[in-house]
DNA sequence: GAGCACTGC
């Protein structure tokens, strides 16, 4: 179909695109509309043909009222598609009109129309995440602009489930007018006008489109969570708002911290306008323990079973800290509950684990209804969800009446002095505890059992968890900011600026990696590294790998390093699991072992029944699948950037050596040297005394090792280690291994010795060749 | 002799 023909036809027939020229308020947008956006829109065109006119014909952008929107929502046809609205739609609509946000729709519109930036505070149950973006749609009419409204979420599951919910509310198939976009999955189409996405995804988009020009309105949800991506986006949006006066911004938050957001987004000297909507939650009765609990997992299990045995109907939500703890607890609760059924005639109890790395299908199971009684009239069944922090915020599960809160979660902590990021089980904040308790009052009055004393709550818990930006290694963030075109990092306006030392560390690290030059400017390598969703050191390693003839292998390894735990080691079968791991072990280290696992996984034997094969070999099928996913994403980027994919032939005796050398090209700052002849190692430059993690396959003899991570538990461990040679360090990272920069000691002596030997060898060679 | 919450076109 010819372009001009389509354009003419659209004006007459597409309701959503109805004669923009006739509307003086839209005239200036007409030109934009004929670029790009119209391409795919014509595909879905026949659908909207039936609607010869729509409610939007009579509305003026940014001048609508809540009444207008309500009339539009009342149908009988869908305002955006022209299709007749379903019965389900009208049923859901009734519920939506009962949400607290609904009563303030006009107030919201007034503020939205008046101000470029708006802070919106809605407590849980206010309906803000689902309703506000829809309020925006009816007034902002992105479909007439060829633009979209985006609503960011810190987590993938939330983006997916909210998008599904809103698609239902708007009576459209998910992925059409309403879609979502997360890593590995873009469920949107050219028709999409409302897109839920992860905050990280929007940040990624900002790197290629610094003005975020595809959007007419950006809604940052759950801003109070202060994820790294949210914090950077907020700083960025302040700048984009200046460059794009047409862009509307809504910051949504759940807590009392609203003033901080208002002040940060001040317009001139005035704080950004604020709209607060009360939540709708039922009262939650809080119980504390009289004495501190020694073993919180054990106490949690006891509490769950007690609730099941004695409390009236209602589902249970238990917060624990990690995957294994959760799986373990689920098994134990299941067993004990069966006993309760047999011995005390308790109702059936279904136990579901919930954590981020769980496959989506299994995550969905938490929404299954509670089991019915064993026999008619018997004691009611209930479900118990054992979850990480993921259930604390975005993911809401209706029907929860009892919350068990041991008061811990795994949190990232960063120590800039020794440049170590680690996960630690730490006490939660008061805000978190309140959030957790609130989960019990979604559908009716509930109870929250805190497994700590009231005194501990009041005196020991901090008010708010520190924002992530203050707890992270910022090398990737700094690289992203550079890529986003932020040159002056020191004056980039962040809500909570990180310590100067942390920034300096990041700049220094990027300089060593040659991602930034001595002036702090992005280098070609830095620009490339920013294209990869990887830590800069790993990105650099991958980019350099063609020089070591092993980019195919490094692609696999990089993918493996960015997914969770590969090796399963269930408490019940540790010995078997270790034996299986031995099958893949490479004497030179864990990186090579992981690579062996991946190759075996992709081999014909495993591929006959990969799930079973993984199970038999105590490997995480999910992790390997995820690695495969990551690998293809990284491969696409490699190809796009013209980085060559190659391998050293497996028969070549340099096959593994090349891989180990390539490891050094990225990990040269994560190197440790054996201390004398003992078991301890010393990290290069930071002089930390560390031990090889007991999970390593590496024999203790290795003089020098590169390590993937530092694990702080009972002792200082380095995990995932591979043996390297001192001469490679000098050869591959001469800038970092400039011997004069090292203080006197074992490491310097050893490097010096290596350098001397190398020089003698060179001299010998030169002498020989002269003869 | 041990433990990865959350995210990334």
XYZ file of C-alpha atoms (C1' of nucleotides) in Angstrom:
780
model
C 0.000 0.000 0.000
C 1.323 3.384 -0.939
C 2.226 5.731 1.828
C 0.027 8.610 0.860
C -2.942 6.317 0.310
C -2.612 4.934 3.793
C -2.305 8.340 5.334
C -5.452 9.574 3.694
C -7.396 6.534 4.612
C -6.316 6.680 8.198
C -7.693 10.076 8.713
C -11.125 9.008 7.683
C -11.440 5.668 9.270
C -9.225 5.195 12.254
C -11.061 6.414 15.281
C -7.963 6.832 17.318
C -6.286 8.916 14.649
C -9.295 10.911 13.677
C -8.580 13.989 11.629
C -5.864 15.616 13.641
C -5.781 18.538 11.242
C -9.258 19.583 12.285
C -8.152 19.982 15.838
C -6.012 23.086 16.339
C -4.515 21.634 19.501
C -3.171 18.673 17.639
C -2.098 20.278 14.409
C 1.531 20.677 15.428
C 1.784 16.980 16.128
C 0.637 15.911 12.734
C 4.046 15.865 11.181
C 5.547 13.670 13.817
C 2.726 11.286 13.390
C 3.531 10.461 9.826
C 7.039 9.343 10.747
C 7.723 5.829 11.806
C 4.792 5.325 14.045
C 2.338 4.826 11.244
C 4.351 1.901 9.854
C 3.150 -0.896 11.991
C -0.034 0.725 12.993
C -1.511 -0.002 9.619
C -1.317 -3.709 10.414
C -3.908 -3.515 13.089
C -5.822 -1.083 11.083
C -8.755 -3.185 10.073
C -9.679 -3.624 13.686
C -10.347 0.005 14.322
C -12.082 0.502 11.026
C -15.475 -0.169 12.536
C -15.151 2.756 14.861
C -16.027 5.608 12.622
C -15.820 8.027 15.510
C -14.490 7.878 19.015
C -14.812 9.734 22.249
C -11.455 11.355 21.571
C -12.955 13.362 18.699
C -14.545 15.703 21.153
C -11.774 15.884 23.713
C -8.888 18.277 23.791
C -5.580 16.947 24.931
C -4.632 18.005 28.454
C -8.025 19.613 28.926
C -10.140 16.592 29.751
C -12.077 15.985 32.927
C -12.671 12.868 34.938
C -16.262 13.021 33.745
C -15.076 12.846 30.127
C -12.994 9.819 30.907
C -15.799 8.107 32.765
C -18.166 8.601 29.853
C -15.533 7.161 27.582
C -14.988 4.221 29.903
C -18.725 3.515 30.043
C -18.651 2.374 26.450
C -20.373 0.706 24.793
C -17.243 0.596 22.654
C -13.633 0.557 23.720
C -12.283 4.096 23.409
C -8.947 2.868 22.093
C -9.913 -0.020 19.828
C -13.481 0.743 18.876
C -14.458 -2.804 19.780
C -17.574 -3.507 21.837
C -16.643 -3.900 25.483
C -17.045 -7.287 27.140
C -19.036 -8.230 30.215
C -15.826 -8.945 32.035
C -14.747 -5.381 31.349
C -17.828 -3.944 32.998
C -17.426 -6.236 35.979
C -13.856 -5.103 36.499
C -14.857 -1.484 35.941
C -17.159 -1.600 38.955
C -14.260 -2.670 41.125
C -11.991 0.000 39.698
C -14.481 2.716 40.501
C -14.349 1.630 44.110
C -10.605 2.128 44.389
C -9.422 5.052 46.535
C -7.598 6.689 43.601
C -10.832 6.941 41.690
C -12.356 9.552 43.982
C -9.368 11.785 43.273
C -9.288 11.372 39.527
C -10.272 14.974 38.826
C -7.766 16.266 41.328
C -5.098 14.184 39.648
C -6.020 15.522 36.215
C -5.945 19.117 37.427
C -2.416 18.701 38.696
C -1.267 16.606 35.774
C -2.448 19.244 33.316
C -0.938 22.119 35.224
C 2.459 20.741 36.034
C 5.171 18.997 34.083
C 6.271 16.977 37.066
C 4.010 15.522 39.701
C 4.663 13.449 42.792
C 1.990 10.956 43.609
C 1.847 9.173 46.919
C -0.493 6.262 47.252
C -0.344 3.672 49.953
C -0.857 0.004 49.155
C -4.326 -0.778 47.957
C -4.887 2.656 46.477
C -4.748 1.220 42.964
C -2.122 3.658 41.765
C -0.054 1.240 39.696
C -2.991 0.082 37.620
C -5.165 3.214 37.535
C -2.876 6.222 37.252
C -1.418 5.150 33.891
C -4.971 4.740 32.597
C -5.959 8.157 33.925
C -3.000 9.501 32.017
C -4.002 7.730 28.792
C -7.372 9.420 28.575
C -5.886 12.865 29.031
C -2.507 12.514 27.352
C -3.792 10.574 24.323
C -0.395 9.193 23.293
C -2.015 7.439 20.331
C -2.550 10.825 18.717
C 1.077 11.752 19.239
C 2.603 8.578 17.933
C 4.044 8.217 21.407
C 3.630 6.021 24.430
C 3.061 6.249 28.122
C 5.569 4.160 30.059
C 5.310 3.022 33.641
C 8.459 1.612 35.202
C 8.689 -1.093 37.824
C 11.782 -2.215 39.670
C 11.072 -5.865 38.925
C 10.207 -7.995 35.941
C 7.441 -9.991 37.558
C 5.677 -6.805 38.535
C 5.925 -5.346 35.053
C 4.489 -8.536 33.601
C 1.664 -9.088 36.046
C 0.547 -5.459 36.183
C 0.535 -5.249 32.395
C -1.675 -8.333 32.250
C -4.020 -6.874 34.819
C -4.307 -3.543 33.034
C -4.787 -5.236 29.665
C -7.769 -7.014 31.204
C -9.053 -3.773 32.668
C -8.845 -2.105 29.295
C -10.318 -5.122 27.543
C -7.425 -5.561 25.127
C -5.119 -8.524 24.493
C -1.828 -8.230 26.357
C 0.863 -7.012 23.996
C -1.463 -4.874 21.915
C -2.533 -1.490 23.325
C -1.082 -2.506 26.686
C 2.207 -4.358 26.792
C 5.371 -4.813 28.727
C 9.041 -4.771 28.013
C 11.627 -6.571 30.111
C 14.992 -8.128 29.419
C 14.573 -11.010 26.949
C 10.947 -10.220 26.318
C 9.316 -7.372 24.499
C 5.602 -7.895 24.615
C 4.568 -4.766 22.791
C 3.402 -3.992 19.302
C 3.191 -0.892 17.138
C -0.264 -0.408 18.640
C 1.072 -0.179 22.174
C 0.208 3.029 23.957
C 0.818 1.932 27.532
C 4.000 0.055 28.290
C 4.999 -1.360 31.643
C 8.718 -1.933 31.819
C 11.554 -2.462 34.219
C 13.419 0.664 35.250
C 16.616 -0.930 33.976
C 15.014 -1.335 30.589
C 14.104 2.323 30.346
C 17.633 3.226 31.347
C 18.924 1.008 28.528
C 16.645 2.808 26.103
C 17.859 6.166 27.340
C 21.365 5.228 26.227
C 20.347 5.149 22.598
C 17.697 7.842 22.890
C 18.898 10.449 25.349
C 15.641 12.376 25.177
C 13.390 9.349 25.541
C 11.531 10.738 22.586
C 9.233 7.740 22.161
C 7.325 8.726 25.267
C 4.869 11.497 25.970
C 4.652 10.639 29.643
C 6.886 8.677 31.988
C 5.625 7.271 35.234
C 8.222 6.018 37.679
C 6.489 3.653 40.039
C 7.790 2.434 43.385
C 10.273 5.291 43.437
C 10.599 4.890 47.203
C 12.406 1.617 46.606
C 15.293 3.670 45.297
C 16.793 1.064 43.020
C 20.001 2.016 41.262
C 18.138 2.354 37.976
C 15.367 4.496 39.515
C 17.890 6.852 41.065
C 19.764 7.324 37.812
C 16.533 7.710 35.874
C 15.370 10.421 38.251
C 18.575 12.340 37.741
C 18.248 11.891 34.028
C 14.593 12.901 33.944
C 15.403 16.170 35.624
C 17.609 16.977 32.663
C 15.286 15.563 30.022
C 12.415 17.593 31.479
C 14.358 20.772 30.760
C 15.099 19.747 27.194
C 11.580 18.468 26.551
C 8.889 20.722 27.990
C 6.275 18.500 26.339
C 7.252 15.479 28.442
C 5.074 14.734 31.461
C 6.581 13.004 34.453
C 4.836 11.323 37.344
C 6.834 10.014 40.279
C 4.890 7.475 42.294
C 5.913 6.416 45.725
C 4.412 4.552 48.631
C 5.985 6.085 51.683
C 6.068 9.166 53.759
C 9.232 10.282 52.033
C 7.156 12.351 49.596
C 8.729 15.662 50.608
C 12.133 14.443 49.606
C 10.818 13.722 46.104
C 8.993 17.049 45.939
C 12.089 18.938 46.871
C 14.283 17.004 44.486
C 11.942 17.696 41.580
C 11.380 21.307 42.507
C 10.122 23.601 39.802
C 11.919 26.892 40.136
C 11.943 27.360 43.879
C 8.681 25.548 44.501
C 8.474 21.919 45.427
C 6.855 19.712 42.798
C 3.118 19.370 43.390
C 2.047 16.417 45.470
C -1.086 14.363 45.427
C -1.637 11.884 48.212
C -4.258 9.200 48.136
C -5.047 7.103 51.160
C -4.601 3.396 50.809
C -7.260 0.917 51.491
C -5.950 -1.549 53.885
C -7.517 -3.360 56.756
C -6.086 -3.210 60.235
C -3.262 -5.610 60.929
C -2.637 -6.759 64.449
C 1.066 -6.992 65.252
C 2.544 -9.604 67.566
C 6.121 -9.595 68.825
C 8.040 -12.340 70.514
C 8.786 -11.882 74.188
C 12.377 -13.000 73.782
C 14.739 -12.772 70.824
C 14.729 -15.935 68.681
C 17.994 -17.734 68.223
C 17.102 -19.607 65.064
C 14.730 -17.542 62.981
C 14.048 -20.245 60.400
C 13.070 -22.744 63.039
C 10.920 -20.146 64.799
C 9.287 -19.257 61.497
C 8.347 -22.867 60.748
C 6.871 -23.264 64.231
C 4.836 -20.103 63.814
C 3.474 -21.100 60.420
C 2.350 -24.482 61.710
C 0.809 -22.952 64.759
C -1.178 -20.548 62.625
C -2.351 -23.414 60.496
C -3.407 -25.441 63.511
C -5.140 -22.728 65.473
C -6.092 -19.689 63.402
C -9.234 -19.252 61.284
C -9.208 -19.431 57.506
C -6.731 -17.273 55.583
C -3.470 -17.684 53.703
C 0.004 -17.313 55.176
C 3.000 -15.393 53.858
C 6.404 -16.143 55.342
C 9.448 -14.014 54.541
C 12.818 -15.738 54.338
C 16.071 -14.663 52.738
C 17.163 -16.959 49.940
C 16.354 -19.706 47.533
C 17.769 -22.610 49.440
C 16.407 -21.472 52.769
C 13.007 -21.184 51.142
C 13.051 -24.550 49.387
C 14.182 -26.163 52.584
C 11.458 -24.485 54.633
C 8.801 -25.446 52.080
C 9.771 -29.074 52.321
C 9.716 -29.065 56.102
C 6.416 -27.220 56.345
C 4.889 -29.641 53.859
C 5.978 -32.650 55.888
C 4.848 -31.250 59.215
C 1.541 -30.121 57.780
C 0.833 -33.651 56.556
C 1.363 -34.830 60.076
C -1.021 -32.184 61.405
C -3.618 -33.426 58.951
C -3.219 -37.002 60.143
C -2.974 -36.328 63.838
C -4.945 -33.179 64.512
C -7.437 -33.227 61.649
C -6.058 -29.960 60.286
C -7.148 -28.719 56.866
C -4.957 -29.191 53.792
C -1.988 -26.843 53.445
C -0.382 -26.084 50.108
C 3.112 -24.629 50.333
C 4.591 -22.537 47.517
C 8.091 -21.123 47.248
C 8.519 -17.703 45.686
C 11.755 -16.058 44.596
C 13.065 -14.191 41.637
C 14.920 -16.947 39.869
C 11.926 -19.256 39.961
C 10.628 -19.972 36.452
C 7.630 -17.781 35.627
C 5.241 -20.730 35.376
C 6.066 -21.725 38.932
C 5.842 -18.149 40.112
C 2.319 -18.027 38.770
C 1.327 -20.953 40.984
C 1.228 -18.700 44.014
C -1.991 -17.293 42.606
C -3.706 -20.695 42.648
C -6.635 -20.698 45.062
C -6.181 -22.290 48.457
C -7.066 -26.000 48.500
C -10.631 -26.983 49.479
C -11.314 -28.916 52.700
C -10.475 -32.614 52.677
C -14.151 -33.494 53.001
C -17.307 -31.399 52.736
C -17.701 -29.360 55.886
C -14.155 -30.201 56.964
C -11.619 -27.672 58.192
C -10.741 -25.151 55.493
C -7.580 -25.511 53.487
C -5.068 -22.723 53.052
C -1.929 -21.916 51.161
C 1.365 -20.802 52.584
C 3.774 -18.814 50.461
C 7.392 -18.776 51.505
C 9.000 -15.832 49.790
C 11.977 -13.550 49.542
C 11.633 -9.790 49.562
C 9.935 -10.066 46.195
C 6.573 -10.367 47.979
C 7.336 -7.369 50.156
C 6.490 -4.803 47.527
C 5.406 -5.081 43.932
C 4.005 -8.555 43.922
C 0.742 -8.584 45.791
C -1.071 -11.769 46.606
C -4.680 -11.413 47.591
C -6.025 -13.528 50.375
C -3.020 -13.215 52.664
C -4.234 -12.834 56.231
C -1.180 -13.937 58.196
C 2.328 -12.639 57.738
C 5.319 -14.176 59.467
C 8.268 -11.790 59.531
C 11.575 -13.002 60.960
C 13.027 -9.551 60.283
C 15.834 -10.405 57.868
C 16.594 -10.087 54.207
C 19.629 -10.439 52.016
C 21.069 -7.062 51.220
C 23.901 -5.903 49.093
C 26.627 -4.075 50.920
C 29.628 -2.398 49.386
C 32.936 -1.578 50.916
C 34.742 0.905 48.637
C 37.992 0.583 50.551
C 38.490 -3.043 49.603
C 36.170 -2.741 46.571
C 33.986 -5.596 47.674
C 30.318 -5.971 47.032
C 28.702 -8.768 48.949
C 25.314 -10.041 49.980
C 24.680 -10.213 53.654
C 21.702 -11.435 55.598
C 20.859 -8.268 57.487
C 18.056 -6.945 59.670
C 15.383 -5.165 57.667
C 14.356 -1.532 58.189
C 11.249 -0.273 59.957
C 9.795 0.736 56.602
C 10.289 -2.816 55.336
C 8.722 -4.293 58.448
C 5.687 -2.063 57.987
C 5.463 -2.997 54.350
C 5.593 -6.677 55.225
C 2.896 -6.327 57.867
C 0.708 -4.485 55.375
C 0.681 -7.583 53.197
C -1.655 -9.202 55.744
C -4.357 -6.570 55.400
C -5.090 -6.551 51.710
C -8.447 -8.326 51.763
C -9.498 -8.296 55.396
C -8.110 -7.639 58.860
C -4.966 -9.678 59.386
C -2.205 -10.581 61.760
C 1.525 -10.135 61.543
C 3.875 -12.196 63.668
C 7.223 -10.518 64.067
C 9.848 -12.928 65.274
C 11.704 -10.270 67.226
C 10.925 -8.199 70.266
C 9.119 -4.889 70.261
C 12.200 -3.335 71.800
C 14.323 -4.567 68.912
C 11.863 -3.100 66.426
C 11.966 0.284 68.093
C 15.626 0.519 68.920
C 17.558 -1.682 66.532
C 15.897 -1.344 63.146
C 16.877 1.630 61.001
C 14.091 3.785 59.546
C 14.748 3.203 55.857
C 16.993 0.880 53.941
C 19.845 2.833 52.372
C 19.302 3.425 48.668
C 21.152 0.976 46.496
C 23.351 3.647 44.974
C 25.035 4.024 48.367
C 25.605 0.286 48.625
C 27.057 -0.557 45.234
C 30.209 -0.641 43.237
C 29.509 2.121 40.756
C 31.808 1.206 37.879
C 28.935 0.018 35.723
C 26.819 2.996 36.763
C 29.547 5.481 35.922
C 30.040 3.846 32.540
C 26.289 4.095 31.917
C 26.203 7.733 32.918
C 29.051 8.498 30.548
C 27.179 6.690 27.823
C 24.071 8.705 28.691
C 26.068 11.789 27.884
C 26.604 12.936 31.472
C 30.096 14.354 31.421
C 30.231 16.089 34.744
C 29.546 13.263 37.163
C 30.333 15.277 40.239
C 27.603 17.764 39.467
C 25.077 15.261 38.182
C 22.144 15.818 40.468
C 21.426 12.574 42.266
C 18.975 12.356 45.114
C 21.578 10.765 47.377
C 25.041 11.376 45.966
C 27.389 8.475 46.687
C 30.569 8.986 48.667
C 33.304 10.653 46.590
C 35.546 7.716 47.379
C 33.088 5.341 45.732
C 32.985 7.486 42.601
C 36.769 7.780 42.547
C 37.101 4.029 42.834
C 34.767 3.572 39.890
C 36.610 6.100 37.742
C 39.922 4.542 38.632
C 38.686 1.065 37.807
C 37.298 2.205 34.444
C 40.580 3.895 33.681
C 42.522 0.708 34.384
C 40.087 -1.130 32.139
C 40.801 1.476 29.445
C 37.113 2.324 29.264
C 37.945 5.897 30.257
C 41.071 7.755 29.228
C 43.158 9.857 31.607
C 40.866 12.822 31.034
C 37.875 10.735 32.063
C 36.516 10.589 28.533
C 34.808 7.512 27.214
C 37.142 5.496 24.982
C 36.140 3.329 22.059
C 36.448 0.308 24.338
C 34.309 2.036 26.961
C 31.619 2.782 24.443
C 31.624 -0.856 23.395
C 31.560 -2.121 26.975
C 28.535 0.051 27.722
C 26.609 -1.837 25.053
C 26.742 -5.005 27.093
C 24.497 -5.630 30.087
C 27.580 -6.688 32.012
C 29.918 -5.420 34.645
C 32.641 -3.392 32.842
C 35.436 -5.808 33.718
C 33.469 -8.725 32.311
C 32.445 -6.675 29.319
C 36.061 -5.788 28.592
C 37.028 -9.432 28.966
C 34.430 -10.427 26.402
C 35.387 -7.661 23.997
C 39.090 -8.593 24.225
C 38.487 -12.307 23.816
C 38.975 -12.416 20.026
C 42.595 -11.406 20.690
C 42.929 -14.672 22.584
C 41.150 -16.750 19.925
C 38.367 -17.809 22.266
C 35.430 -15.421 21.955
C 32.937 -18.288 21.571
C 34.113 -19.754 24.842
C 34.200 -16.409 26.635
C 30.682 -15.743 25.446
C 29.569 -18.932 27.168
C 31.586 -18.206 30.259
C 30.369 -14.635 30.553
C 26.797 -15.849 30.319
C 27.463 -18.472 32.979
C 28.960 -15.877 35.291
C 25.873 -13.702 35.086
C 23.350 -16.304 36.206
C 22.769 -17.669 39.685
C 24.271 -20.796 41.142
C 24.968 -23.471 38.562
C 25.716 -26.372 40.867
C 22.994 -27.791 43.067
C 24.073 -29.212 46.349
C 21.032 -30.362 48.292
C 21.678 -31.086 51.931
C 20.417 -34.631 51.455
C 22.843 -35.566 48.700
C 25.990 -33.531 49.139
C 28.320 -36.397 48.437
C 26.567 -37.410 45.222
C 26.460 -33.815 44.098
C 30.184 -33.401 44.672
C 30.904 -36.594 42.753
C 28.906 -35.333 39.831
C 30.743 -32.040 39.872
C 34.015 -33.961 39.721
C 32.968 -35.215 36.289
C 33.312 -31.703 34.942
C 36.207 -30.530 37.062
C 39.186 -28.972 35.339
C 42.337 -28.912 37.476
C 43.068 -25.305 36.553
C 39.924 -23.888 38.014
C 36.261 -23.185 38.362
C 35.800 -21.009 35.295
C 37.036 -23.841 33.101
C 34.869 -26.270 35.015
C 31.792 -24.161 34.372
C 32.647 -24.072 30.718
C 32.933 -27.865 30.676
C 29.475 -28.051 32.209
C 28.038 -25.788 29.566
C 29.602 -27.747 26.738
C 28.312 -30.995 28.169
C 24.868 -29.432 28.566
C 24.842 -28.457 24.912
C 26.103 -31.901 23.875
C 23.915 -34.559 22.259
C 23.637 -36.738 25.347
C 22.311 -33.972 27.554
C 20.080 -32.509 24.902
C 18.095 -35.727 24.599
C 16.469 -34.827 27.895
C 18.197 -31.735 29.289
C 15.992 -31.454 32.343
C 16.626 -35.012 33.415
C 20.301 -34.712 32.586
C 20.630 -31.657 34.815
C 18.750 -33.370 37.577
C 21.028 -36.421 37.347
C 24.144 -34.269 37.423
C 22.998 -31.917 40.203
C 23.021 -28.939 37.907
C 20.476 -26.175 37.827
C 18.505 -26.561 34.624
C 17.072 -23.113 35.149
C 20.513 -21.527 35.468
C 21.766 -23.240 32.331
C 18.709 -22.233 30.380
C 19.069 -18.691 31.597
C 22.743 -18.723 30.639
C 21.745 -19.869 27.176
C 19.357 -16.943 27.010
C 21.975 -14.465 28.155
C 24.478 -15.975 25.771
C 22.306 -15.373 22.748
C 21.638 -11.817 23.852
C 25.376 -11.183 24.240
C 26.090 -12.915 20.950
C 23.694 -10.582 19.158
C 25.533 -7.608 20.611
C 28.900 -9.090 19.600
C 27.678 -9.545 16.048
C 26.158 -6.100 15.927
C 29.428 -4.578 17.082
C 31.469 -6.624 14.600
C 33.363 -8.525 17.246
C 34.679 -11.728 15.807
C 33.405 -15.071 17.089
C 36.124 -17.713 17.131
C 37.597 -20.664 18.958
C 40.962 -22.299 19.373
C 40.605 -25.904 18.156
C 39.911 -28.129 21.151
C 42.851 -30.399 20.248
C 45.224 -27.465 20.410
C 47.196 -27.550 23.633
C 46.603 -23.825 24.029
C 42.817 -24.256 24.123
C 42.467 -23.791 27.876
C 45.488 -21.528 28.201
C 43.958 -19.029 25.792
C 40.813 -18.949 27.869
C 42.798 -18.389 31.049
C 44.706 -15.557 29.429
C 41.467 -13.999 28.275
C 40.235 -14.170 31.863
C 43.174 -12.043 32.909
C 42.216 -9.336 30.422
C 39.103 -8.558 32.474
C 39.869 -9.902 35.920
C 43.388 -8.525 36.377
C 42.145 -6.442 39.296
C 40.684 -9.511 40.954
C 43.847 -11.473 41.494
C 45.222 -13.124 44.591
C 48.581 -14.673 45.313
C 49.240 -17.603 47.590
C 50.790 -16.494 50.828
C 53.944 -18.565 51.281
C 53.068 -22.218 51.260
C 49.943 -22.033 53.365
C 46.294 -22.048 52.508
C 45.777 -18.335 52.647
C 45.926 -16.006 49.708
C 46.555 -12.262 49.597
C 44.621 -10.087 47.189
C 46.748 -7.940 44.922
C 46.855 -4.228 45.850
C 44.252 -4.471 48.647
C 46.303 -6.903 50.711
C 43.281 -8.744 51.966
C 43.887 -12.112 53.476
C 41.458 -14.582 51.908
C 40.773 -18.291 51.567
C 39.720 -20.221 48.499
C 36.039 -20.995 48.805
C 35.574 -24.667 49.755
C 33.508 -25.207 46.617
C 36.504 -24.707 44.366
C 37.842 -27.518 42.210
C 41.258 -25.867 42.176
C 44.103 -27.608 43.955
C 45.832 -25.489 46.572
C 49.113 -25.301 44.681
C 48.111 -22.470 42.369
C 50.454 -19.547 42.957
C 48.296 -16.887 41.325
C 44.538 -16.961 40.815
C 41.854 -14.723 39.345
C 38.577 -14.744 41.251
C 35.053 -13.845 40.291
C 33.735 -12.730 43.643
C 34.508 -12.058 47.212
C 32.213 -13.776 49.673
C 32.028 -12.517 53.189
C 30.560 -15.067 55.521
C 32.211 -16.618 58.516
C 35.532 -16.014 56.764
C 36.761 -14.076 53.754
C 36.444 -16.296 50.738
C 37.169 -15.819 47.072
C 34.831 -17.884 44.936
C 35.043 -19.149 41.371
C 38.795 -19.080 40.960
C 41.151 -20.069 38.178
C 44.921 -20.411 38.161
C 46.870 -17.888 36.097
C 50.546 -17.075 35.609
C 52.376 -14.012 36.843
C 53.908 -13.444 33.418
C 50.415 -13.125 31.924
C 49.596 -10.394 34.412
C 52.669 -8.420 33.384
C 52.015 -9.097 29.737
C 48.249 -8.467 29.543
C 47.788 -5.701 32.123
C 51.136 -3.876 32.225
C 49.482 -0.630 33.360
C 48.072 -2.234 36.460
C 51.100 -4.416 37.097
C 53.614 -1.635 37.062
C 55.972 -3.036 39.656
C 57.075 0.357 40.998
C 53.485 0.970 42.131
C 53.514 -2.004 44.469
C 54.608 -1.677 48.030
C 57.470 -3.801 49.251
C 56.414 -7.330 50.062
C 55.821 -10.815 48.833
C 53.734 -9.754 45.826
C 56.194 -7.189 44.588
C 59.131 -9.569 45.074
C 57.375 -12.279 43.126
C 56.360 -9.961 40.279
C 59.916 -8.626 40.122
C 61.309 -12.131 39.904
C 58.947 -12.964 37.069
C 59.888 -9.788 35.234
C 63.583 -10.589 35.610
C 63.153 -14.127 34.352
C 61.173 -12.843 31.401
C 63.887 -10.349 30.596
C 66.590 -13.030 30.754
C 64.572 -15.249 28.457
C 64.091 -12.404 26.016
C 67.778 -11.635 26.060
C 68.603 -15.269 25.515
C 66.207 -15.457 22.613
C 67.590 -12.275 21.099
C 71.111 -13.606 21.501
C 70.228 -16.888 19.853
C 68.560 -15.281 16.900
C 71.589 -13.080 16.339
C 73.832 -16.098 15.948
C 34.508 -26.954 54.540
C 30.263 -23.546 52.314
C 24.911 -20.264 50.924
C 22.586 -15.243 44.829
C 17.416 -10.301 47.422
C 16.478 -7.251 42.627
C 17.907 -5.645 37.613
C 20.170 -5.339 32.462
C 16.956 -4.314 24.193
